[in-house]
XYZ file of C-alpha atoms in Angstrom:
471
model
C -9.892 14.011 -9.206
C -13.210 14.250 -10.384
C -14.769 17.993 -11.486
C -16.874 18.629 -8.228
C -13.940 17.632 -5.293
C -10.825 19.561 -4.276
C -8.297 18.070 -2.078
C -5.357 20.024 -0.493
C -2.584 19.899 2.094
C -0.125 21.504 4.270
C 3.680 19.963 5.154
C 3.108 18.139 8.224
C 4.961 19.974 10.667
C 8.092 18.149 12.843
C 6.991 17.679 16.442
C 10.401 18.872 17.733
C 8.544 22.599 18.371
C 4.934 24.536 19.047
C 3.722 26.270 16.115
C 5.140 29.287 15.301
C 3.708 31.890 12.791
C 5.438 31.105 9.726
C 2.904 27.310 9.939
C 0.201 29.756 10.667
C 0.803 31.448 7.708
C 0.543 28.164 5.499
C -2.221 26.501 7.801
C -4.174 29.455 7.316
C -3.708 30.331 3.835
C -4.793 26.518 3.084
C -7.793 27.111 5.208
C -8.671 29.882 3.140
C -8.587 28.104 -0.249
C -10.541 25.126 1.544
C -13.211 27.490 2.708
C -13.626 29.271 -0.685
C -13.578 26.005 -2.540
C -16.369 25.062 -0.540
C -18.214 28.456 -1.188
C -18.026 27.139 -4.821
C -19.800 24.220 -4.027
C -16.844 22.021 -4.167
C -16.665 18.564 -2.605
C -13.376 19.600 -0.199
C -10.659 17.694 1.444
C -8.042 19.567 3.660
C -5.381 17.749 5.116
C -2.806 18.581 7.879
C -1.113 16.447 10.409
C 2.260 15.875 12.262
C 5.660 14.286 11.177
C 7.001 12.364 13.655
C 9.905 10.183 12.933
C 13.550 11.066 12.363
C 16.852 11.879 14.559
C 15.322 14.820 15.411
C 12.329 13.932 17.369
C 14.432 10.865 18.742
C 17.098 13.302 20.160
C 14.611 15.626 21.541
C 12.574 13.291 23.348
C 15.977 11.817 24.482
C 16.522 15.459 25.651
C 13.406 15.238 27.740
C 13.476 12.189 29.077
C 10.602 10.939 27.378
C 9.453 7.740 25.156
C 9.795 9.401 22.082
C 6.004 8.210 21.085
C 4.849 10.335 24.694
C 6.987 12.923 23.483
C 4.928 13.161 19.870
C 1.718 12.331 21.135
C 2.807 15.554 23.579
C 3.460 18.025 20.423
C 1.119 16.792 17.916
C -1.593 17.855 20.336
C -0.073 21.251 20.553
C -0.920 21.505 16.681
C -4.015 19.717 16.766
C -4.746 23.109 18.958
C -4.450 25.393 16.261
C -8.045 24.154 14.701
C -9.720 25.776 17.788
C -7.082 28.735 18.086
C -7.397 29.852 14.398
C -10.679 28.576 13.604
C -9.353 26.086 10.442
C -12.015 23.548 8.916
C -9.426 20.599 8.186
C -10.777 17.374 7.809
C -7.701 15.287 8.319
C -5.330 15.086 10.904
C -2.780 12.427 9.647
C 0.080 11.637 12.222
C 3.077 9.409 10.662
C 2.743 7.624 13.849
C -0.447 6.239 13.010
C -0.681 2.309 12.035
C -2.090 2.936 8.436
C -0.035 5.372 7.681
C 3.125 3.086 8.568
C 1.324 0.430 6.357
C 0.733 2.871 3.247
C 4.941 4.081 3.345
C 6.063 0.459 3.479
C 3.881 -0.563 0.672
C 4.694 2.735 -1.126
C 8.248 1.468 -0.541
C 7.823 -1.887 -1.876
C 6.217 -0.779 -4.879
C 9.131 1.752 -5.628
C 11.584 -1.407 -4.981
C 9.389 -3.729 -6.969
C 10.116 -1.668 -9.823
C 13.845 -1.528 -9.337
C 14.499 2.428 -7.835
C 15.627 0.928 -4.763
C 19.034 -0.057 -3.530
C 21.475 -0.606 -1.211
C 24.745 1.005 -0.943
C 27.801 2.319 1.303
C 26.277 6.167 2.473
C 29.140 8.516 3.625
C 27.806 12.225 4.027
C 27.388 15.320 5.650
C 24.438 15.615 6.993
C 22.362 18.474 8.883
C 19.934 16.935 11.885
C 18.044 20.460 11.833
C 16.934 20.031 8.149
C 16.846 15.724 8.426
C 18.680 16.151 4.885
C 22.149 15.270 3.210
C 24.077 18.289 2.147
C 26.499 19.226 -0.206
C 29.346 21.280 -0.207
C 26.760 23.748 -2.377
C 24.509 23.646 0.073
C 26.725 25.151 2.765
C 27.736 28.390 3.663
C 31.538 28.549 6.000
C 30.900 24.718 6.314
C 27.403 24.856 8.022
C 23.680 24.638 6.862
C 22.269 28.201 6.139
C 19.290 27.431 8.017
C 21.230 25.835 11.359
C 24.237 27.885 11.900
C 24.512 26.696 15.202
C 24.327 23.167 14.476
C 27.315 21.086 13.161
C 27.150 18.519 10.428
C 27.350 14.957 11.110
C 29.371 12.921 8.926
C 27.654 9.658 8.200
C 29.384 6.275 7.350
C 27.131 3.539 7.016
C 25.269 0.986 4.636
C 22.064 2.130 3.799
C 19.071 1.889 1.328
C 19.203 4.495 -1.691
C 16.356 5.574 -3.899
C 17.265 6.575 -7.980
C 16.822 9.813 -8.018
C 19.139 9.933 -10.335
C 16.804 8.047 -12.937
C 14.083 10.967 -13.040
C 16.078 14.170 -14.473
C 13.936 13.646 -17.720
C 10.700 13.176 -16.502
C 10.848 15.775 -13.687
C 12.083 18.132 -16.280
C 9.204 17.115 -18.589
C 6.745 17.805 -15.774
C 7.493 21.636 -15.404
C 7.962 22.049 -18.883
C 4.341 20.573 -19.382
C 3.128 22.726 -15.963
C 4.851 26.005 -16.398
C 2.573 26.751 -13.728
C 3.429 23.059 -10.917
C 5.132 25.710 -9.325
C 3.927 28.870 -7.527
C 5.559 31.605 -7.328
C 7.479 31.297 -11.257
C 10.589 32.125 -9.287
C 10.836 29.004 -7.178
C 9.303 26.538 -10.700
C 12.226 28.127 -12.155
C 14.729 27.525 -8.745
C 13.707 24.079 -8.885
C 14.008 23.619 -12.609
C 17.220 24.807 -12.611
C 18.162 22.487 -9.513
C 16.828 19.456 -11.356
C 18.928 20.606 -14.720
C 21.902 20.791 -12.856
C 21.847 16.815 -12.366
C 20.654 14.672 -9.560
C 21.886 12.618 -7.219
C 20.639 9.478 -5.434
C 19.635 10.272 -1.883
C 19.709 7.625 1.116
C 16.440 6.225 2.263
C 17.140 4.423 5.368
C 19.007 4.465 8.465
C 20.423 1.764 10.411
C 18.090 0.709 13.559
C 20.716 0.031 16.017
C 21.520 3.586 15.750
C 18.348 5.585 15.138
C 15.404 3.283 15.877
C 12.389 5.589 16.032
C 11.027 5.551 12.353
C 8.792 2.853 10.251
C 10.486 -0.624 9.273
C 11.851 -1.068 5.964
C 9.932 -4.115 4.709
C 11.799 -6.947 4.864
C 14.842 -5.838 6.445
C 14.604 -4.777 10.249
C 17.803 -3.538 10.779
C 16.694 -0.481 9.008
C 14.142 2.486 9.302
C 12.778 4.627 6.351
C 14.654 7.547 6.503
C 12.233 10.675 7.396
C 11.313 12.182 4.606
C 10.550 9.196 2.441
C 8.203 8.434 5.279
C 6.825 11.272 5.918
C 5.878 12.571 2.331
C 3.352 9.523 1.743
C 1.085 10.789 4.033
C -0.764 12.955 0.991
C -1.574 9.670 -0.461
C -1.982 7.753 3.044
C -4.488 10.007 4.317
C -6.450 9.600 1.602
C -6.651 5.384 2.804
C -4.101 4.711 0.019
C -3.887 1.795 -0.820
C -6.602 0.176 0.063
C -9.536 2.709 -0.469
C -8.685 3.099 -4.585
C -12.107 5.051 -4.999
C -11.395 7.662 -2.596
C -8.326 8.183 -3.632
C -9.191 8.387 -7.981
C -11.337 10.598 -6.535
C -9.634 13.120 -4.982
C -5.848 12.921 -5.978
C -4.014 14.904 -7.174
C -3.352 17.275 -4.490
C -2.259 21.019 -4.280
C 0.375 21.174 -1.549
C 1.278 24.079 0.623
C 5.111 24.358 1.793
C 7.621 26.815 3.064
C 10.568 27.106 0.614
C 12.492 25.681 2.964
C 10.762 22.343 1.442
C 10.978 22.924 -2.274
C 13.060 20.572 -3.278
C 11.589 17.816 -1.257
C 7.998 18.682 -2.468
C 8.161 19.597 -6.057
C 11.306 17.291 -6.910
C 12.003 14.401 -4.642
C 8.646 13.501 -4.191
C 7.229 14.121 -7.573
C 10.462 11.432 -8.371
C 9.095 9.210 -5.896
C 5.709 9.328 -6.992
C 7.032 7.983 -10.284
C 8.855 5.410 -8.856
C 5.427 3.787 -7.755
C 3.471 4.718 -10.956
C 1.651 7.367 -9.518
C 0.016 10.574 -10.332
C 2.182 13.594 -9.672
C 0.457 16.503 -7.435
C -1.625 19.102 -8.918
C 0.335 22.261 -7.838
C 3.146 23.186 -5.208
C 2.666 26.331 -3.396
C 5.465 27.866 -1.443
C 5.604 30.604 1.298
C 8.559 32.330 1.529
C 10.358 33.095 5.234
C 8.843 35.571 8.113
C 11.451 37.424 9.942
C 10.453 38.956 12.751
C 12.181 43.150 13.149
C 14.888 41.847 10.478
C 16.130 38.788 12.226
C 15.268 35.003 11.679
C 13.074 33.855 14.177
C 14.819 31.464 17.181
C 14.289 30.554 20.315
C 17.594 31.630 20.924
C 16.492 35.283 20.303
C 13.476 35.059 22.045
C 11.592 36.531 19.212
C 8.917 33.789 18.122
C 5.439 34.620 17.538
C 3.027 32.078 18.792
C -0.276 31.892 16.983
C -2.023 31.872 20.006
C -0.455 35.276 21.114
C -1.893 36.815 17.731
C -4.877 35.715 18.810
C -4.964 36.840 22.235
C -3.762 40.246 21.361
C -6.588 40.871 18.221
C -8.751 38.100 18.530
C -9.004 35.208 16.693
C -10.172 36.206 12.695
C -8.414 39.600 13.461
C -5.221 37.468 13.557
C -5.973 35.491 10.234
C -6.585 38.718 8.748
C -3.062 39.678 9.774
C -1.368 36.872 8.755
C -2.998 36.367 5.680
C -1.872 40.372 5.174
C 1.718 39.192 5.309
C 1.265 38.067 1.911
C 1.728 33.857 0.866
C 3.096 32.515 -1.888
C 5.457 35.247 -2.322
C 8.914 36.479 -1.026
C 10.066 36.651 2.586
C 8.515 38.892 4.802
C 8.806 40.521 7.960
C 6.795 41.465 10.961
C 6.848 43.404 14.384
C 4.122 43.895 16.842
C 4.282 47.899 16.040
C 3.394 46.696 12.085
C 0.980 44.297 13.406
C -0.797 46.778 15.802
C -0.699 49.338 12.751
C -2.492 47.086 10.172
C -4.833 45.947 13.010
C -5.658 49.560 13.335
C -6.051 51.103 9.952
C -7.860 47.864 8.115
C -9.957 46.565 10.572
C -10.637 49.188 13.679
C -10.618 52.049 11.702
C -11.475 50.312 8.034
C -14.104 47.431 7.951
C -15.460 47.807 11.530
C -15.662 52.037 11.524
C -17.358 51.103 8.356
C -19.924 48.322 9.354
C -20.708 50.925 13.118
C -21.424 53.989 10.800
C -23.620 52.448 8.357
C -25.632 50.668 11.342
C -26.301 52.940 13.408
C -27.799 54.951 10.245
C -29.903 52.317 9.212
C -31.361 52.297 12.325
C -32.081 55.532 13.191
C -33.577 55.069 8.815
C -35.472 51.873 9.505
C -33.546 50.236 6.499
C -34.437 46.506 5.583
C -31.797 43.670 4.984
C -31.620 41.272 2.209
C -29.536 38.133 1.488
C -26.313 38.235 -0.368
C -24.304 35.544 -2.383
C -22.774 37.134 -5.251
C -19.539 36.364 -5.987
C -17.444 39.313 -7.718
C -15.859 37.630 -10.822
C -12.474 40.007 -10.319
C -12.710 38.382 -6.843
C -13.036 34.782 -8.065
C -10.267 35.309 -10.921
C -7.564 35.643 -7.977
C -8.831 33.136 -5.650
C -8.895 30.702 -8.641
C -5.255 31.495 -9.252
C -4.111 30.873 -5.522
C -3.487 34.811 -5.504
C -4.829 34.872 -2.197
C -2.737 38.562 -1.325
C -4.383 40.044 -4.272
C -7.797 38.575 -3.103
C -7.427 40.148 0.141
C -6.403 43.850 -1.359
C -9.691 43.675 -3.336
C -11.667 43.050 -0.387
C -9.699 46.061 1.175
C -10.458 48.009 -1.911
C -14.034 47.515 -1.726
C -13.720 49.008 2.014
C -12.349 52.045 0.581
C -14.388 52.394 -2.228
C -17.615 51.696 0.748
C -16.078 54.766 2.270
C -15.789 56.846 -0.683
C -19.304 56.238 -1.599
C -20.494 57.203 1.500
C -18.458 60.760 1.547
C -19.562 61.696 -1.478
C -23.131 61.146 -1.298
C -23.416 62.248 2.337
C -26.338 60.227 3.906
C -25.941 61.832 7.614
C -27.092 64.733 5.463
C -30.107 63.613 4.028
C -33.646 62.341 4.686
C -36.727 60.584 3.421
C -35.993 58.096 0.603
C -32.955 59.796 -0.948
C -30.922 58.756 2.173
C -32.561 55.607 2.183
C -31.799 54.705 -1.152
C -28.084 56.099 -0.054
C -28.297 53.470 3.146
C -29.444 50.437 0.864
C -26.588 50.838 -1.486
C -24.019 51.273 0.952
C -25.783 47.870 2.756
C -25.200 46.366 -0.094
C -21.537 47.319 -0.432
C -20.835 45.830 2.949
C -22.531 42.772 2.169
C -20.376 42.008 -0.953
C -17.606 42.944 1.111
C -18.106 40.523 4.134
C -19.324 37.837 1.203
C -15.930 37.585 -0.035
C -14.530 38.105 3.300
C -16.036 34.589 4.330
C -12.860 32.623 3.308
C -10.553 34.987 5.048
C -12.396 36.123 8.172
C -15.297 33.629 8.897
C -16.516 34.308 11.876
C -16.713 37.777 11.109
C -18.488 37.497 7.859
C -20.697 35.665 9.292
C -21.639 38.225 11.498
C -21.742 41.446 9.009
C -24.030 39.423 6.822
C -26.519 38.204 9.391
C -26.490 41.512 11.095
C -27.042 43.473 7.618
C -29.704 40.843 6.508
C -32.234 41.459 9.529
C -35.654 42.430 8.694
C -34.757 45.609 10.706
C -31.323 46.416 10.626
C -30.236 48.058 14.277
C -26.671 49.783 15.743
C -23.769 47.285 16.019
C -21.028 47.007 18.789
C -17.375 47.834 17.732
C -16.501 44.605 15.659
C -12.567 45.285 16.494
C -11.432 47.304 19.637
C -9.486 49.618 19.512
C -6.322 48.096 20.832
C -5.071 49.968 24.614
């Protein structure tokens, strides 16, 4: 990666679903470090995309009667949707589906097998469709996956194609050792590292055709399909027009990934392994969300409790609902949210907070005459945290200035005063809300936007309710 480029990417999403607000929470908080990187000046790359291969999808489509290629091309759309719905600024859209991609994992496989971390063996398992992953007794809780209760394991008999995982305990260790850091938050880099410690185990990397046939061909054998995850995880290199376009790809790997922890292992371990195996770079950094519950339950269909992205965004609008999920915190522990919390936060930080702020000091410059100026400052406190993929922390100090806008204004009283005093009052407190909706541009685009054209006008004049009061 050269000094002036930044690439990142989300988890590509299984098509077996619509988007749900805990991928909001990761699409958006990537969005956000893609638009600040580019406030830098920074040469950006931000990839998302679709998984589409595996039991899962087959079964599903199955399910519906449908091809299971109609049934992707169906759902990937569906997330393709979110660019409009949440206003995100990707620049990829890689679907595992897609010819080069399928290209890029079998020579990515070949290379792995060229250099002897490939094999074939008899695979007997128990294995959980929900998660497309092996498990271990470990893994289980009363003999089922934590994650799909309601699900029972299959137990697999069959001969498949193994990767070495086994070889990599060393290095992997080595790697967060070196990068105390590959890891974010410490408590999953130590989760992992612990994982890794406790010893690892080959994992199966193909599945029989005759029995699941919807996945990419394992070169050179056509009875078998990569298994999904091995497929799926090359698209941070395939996106990038690995192999074939070397330059592009010197120039903007390695990556920083976004995941759920739901994916650690996968992300920070088995791929990191497999990246090895090909003598590859390993990825910059691994970010990981934790869960969002939704009134203290797990969200499920079953339950009837999901929250659609595009519901946020009906309800508050559409950088009103980035602001809100972005509130819930990423990178961190699991969190939970209800539509009372949500119509709270809406309430106090935005209708009552940044827009009550923004309407007052309007319609005073108006009635003042005050003149605008452009803004690009960048406060360093600000830049510290964004830097450090404290994204939370970047937000509170946005809110902070808010309150400290407020503040200001109570204490020196401009609705009070006249002539140039309360000018001079009015041009300070201009200036506050500029540096606010500055660093708000990552965060809230559309909205920044707006605050700092409307406060930059040669004559600054009253300004409609920026957030509604919700009814």
């Amino acid at each position: 990666m050269s000094s002036n480029t930044f690439y990142l990417t989300t988890t590509l999403p299984y098509v077996n679903a619509a988007p749900h607000i805990g991928f909001a929470l990761e699409i958006v908080a990537a969005d956000v470090i893609a638009r600040y990187q580019r406030l830098l000046g920074q040469e950006v790359i931000f990839n998302t995309g679709t998984d589409e291969h595996g039991q899962k999808i087959y079964q599903k489509a199955l399910e519906n009667n449908q091809d299971p290629q109609a049934y992707a091309d169906e759902y990937a759309a569906k997330f393709d949707d979110l660019k409009k719905i949440l206003s995100l600024s990707y620049d990829h859209f890689v679907r595992t589906t897609n010819l080069d991609h399928k290209a890029a994992a079998q020579e990515f496989w070949k290379r792995c097998d060229t250099n002897g971390y490939i094999y074939k063996n008899e695979y007997k398992t128990k294995y959980c469709v929900g998660c497309e992953l092996e498990k271990t007794d470990s893994d289980l809780e009363d003999g089922r996956c934590p994650l799909h209760r309601h699900s029972e394991l299959e137990i697999r008999e069959e001969e498949n194609y193994f990767f070495k995982f086994s070889a990599f305990q060393k290095q992997l260790l080595d790697l967060y050792e070196k990068n105390p850091e590959f890891v974010k938050p410490v408590g999953k880099q130590k989760e992992i590292t612990s994982f890794v410690k406790g010893g690892l185990k080959d994992f199966s990397i193909s599945r029989l055709r005759e029995k699941m046939p919807w996945g990419v061909s394992v070169p050179g054998d056509d009875k078998h399909v990569m298994y999904v995850w091995f497929d799926a995880l090359v698209n941070y290199i395939s996106t990038l027009g690995w192999p074939n376009d070397q330059e592009k790809f010197d120039k903007f790997w390695p990556v920083i990934q976004l995941a759920g922890k739901d994916n650690l292992r996968q992300q920070s371990a088995m791929w990191q392994a497999m990246l090895m195996a090909a003598d590859l770079p390993n990825s910059k950094k691994i970010l990981i969300n934790g869960f969002i519950g939704v009134d203290g339950q797990k969200m499920s269909k079953s339950l009837g409790n999901v929250i659609a992205p595009s519901e946020l965004v009906n309800k508050y609008g559409v950088d009103a609902a980035r602001y809100l999920i972005m509130n819930l915190g990423p990178f961190g522990e699991d969190m939970d949210v209800s539509w009372k919390k949500l119509d709270e936060v809406y309430t106090a930080d935005l209708s009552n907070g940044l827009g009550n702020l923004c309407s007052r000091v309007a319609k005073m410059c108006e009635k003042a005459e005050i003149i605008g100026e452009e803004f690009n400052q960048l406060n360093n406190d600000f830049s510290e945290l964004m830097d450090n993929y404290d994204l939370g922390k970047g937000l509170s100090l946005i809110n902070n200035q808010v309150s400290a806008a407020d503040q200001y204004l109570s204490e020196n009283t401009p609705w009070k005063k006249e002539g140039d005093e309360q000018k001079k009052i009015l041009v300070e407190a201009v200036k506050k809300i500029q540096s606010i909706s500055y660093h708000l541009q990552p965060f809230m685009p559309e909205t920044a936007e707006k605050i700092l054209a409307h406060f930059s006008q040669s004559k600054i004049t009253a300004l409609k309710p920026l957030f509604p009061r919700l009814t």
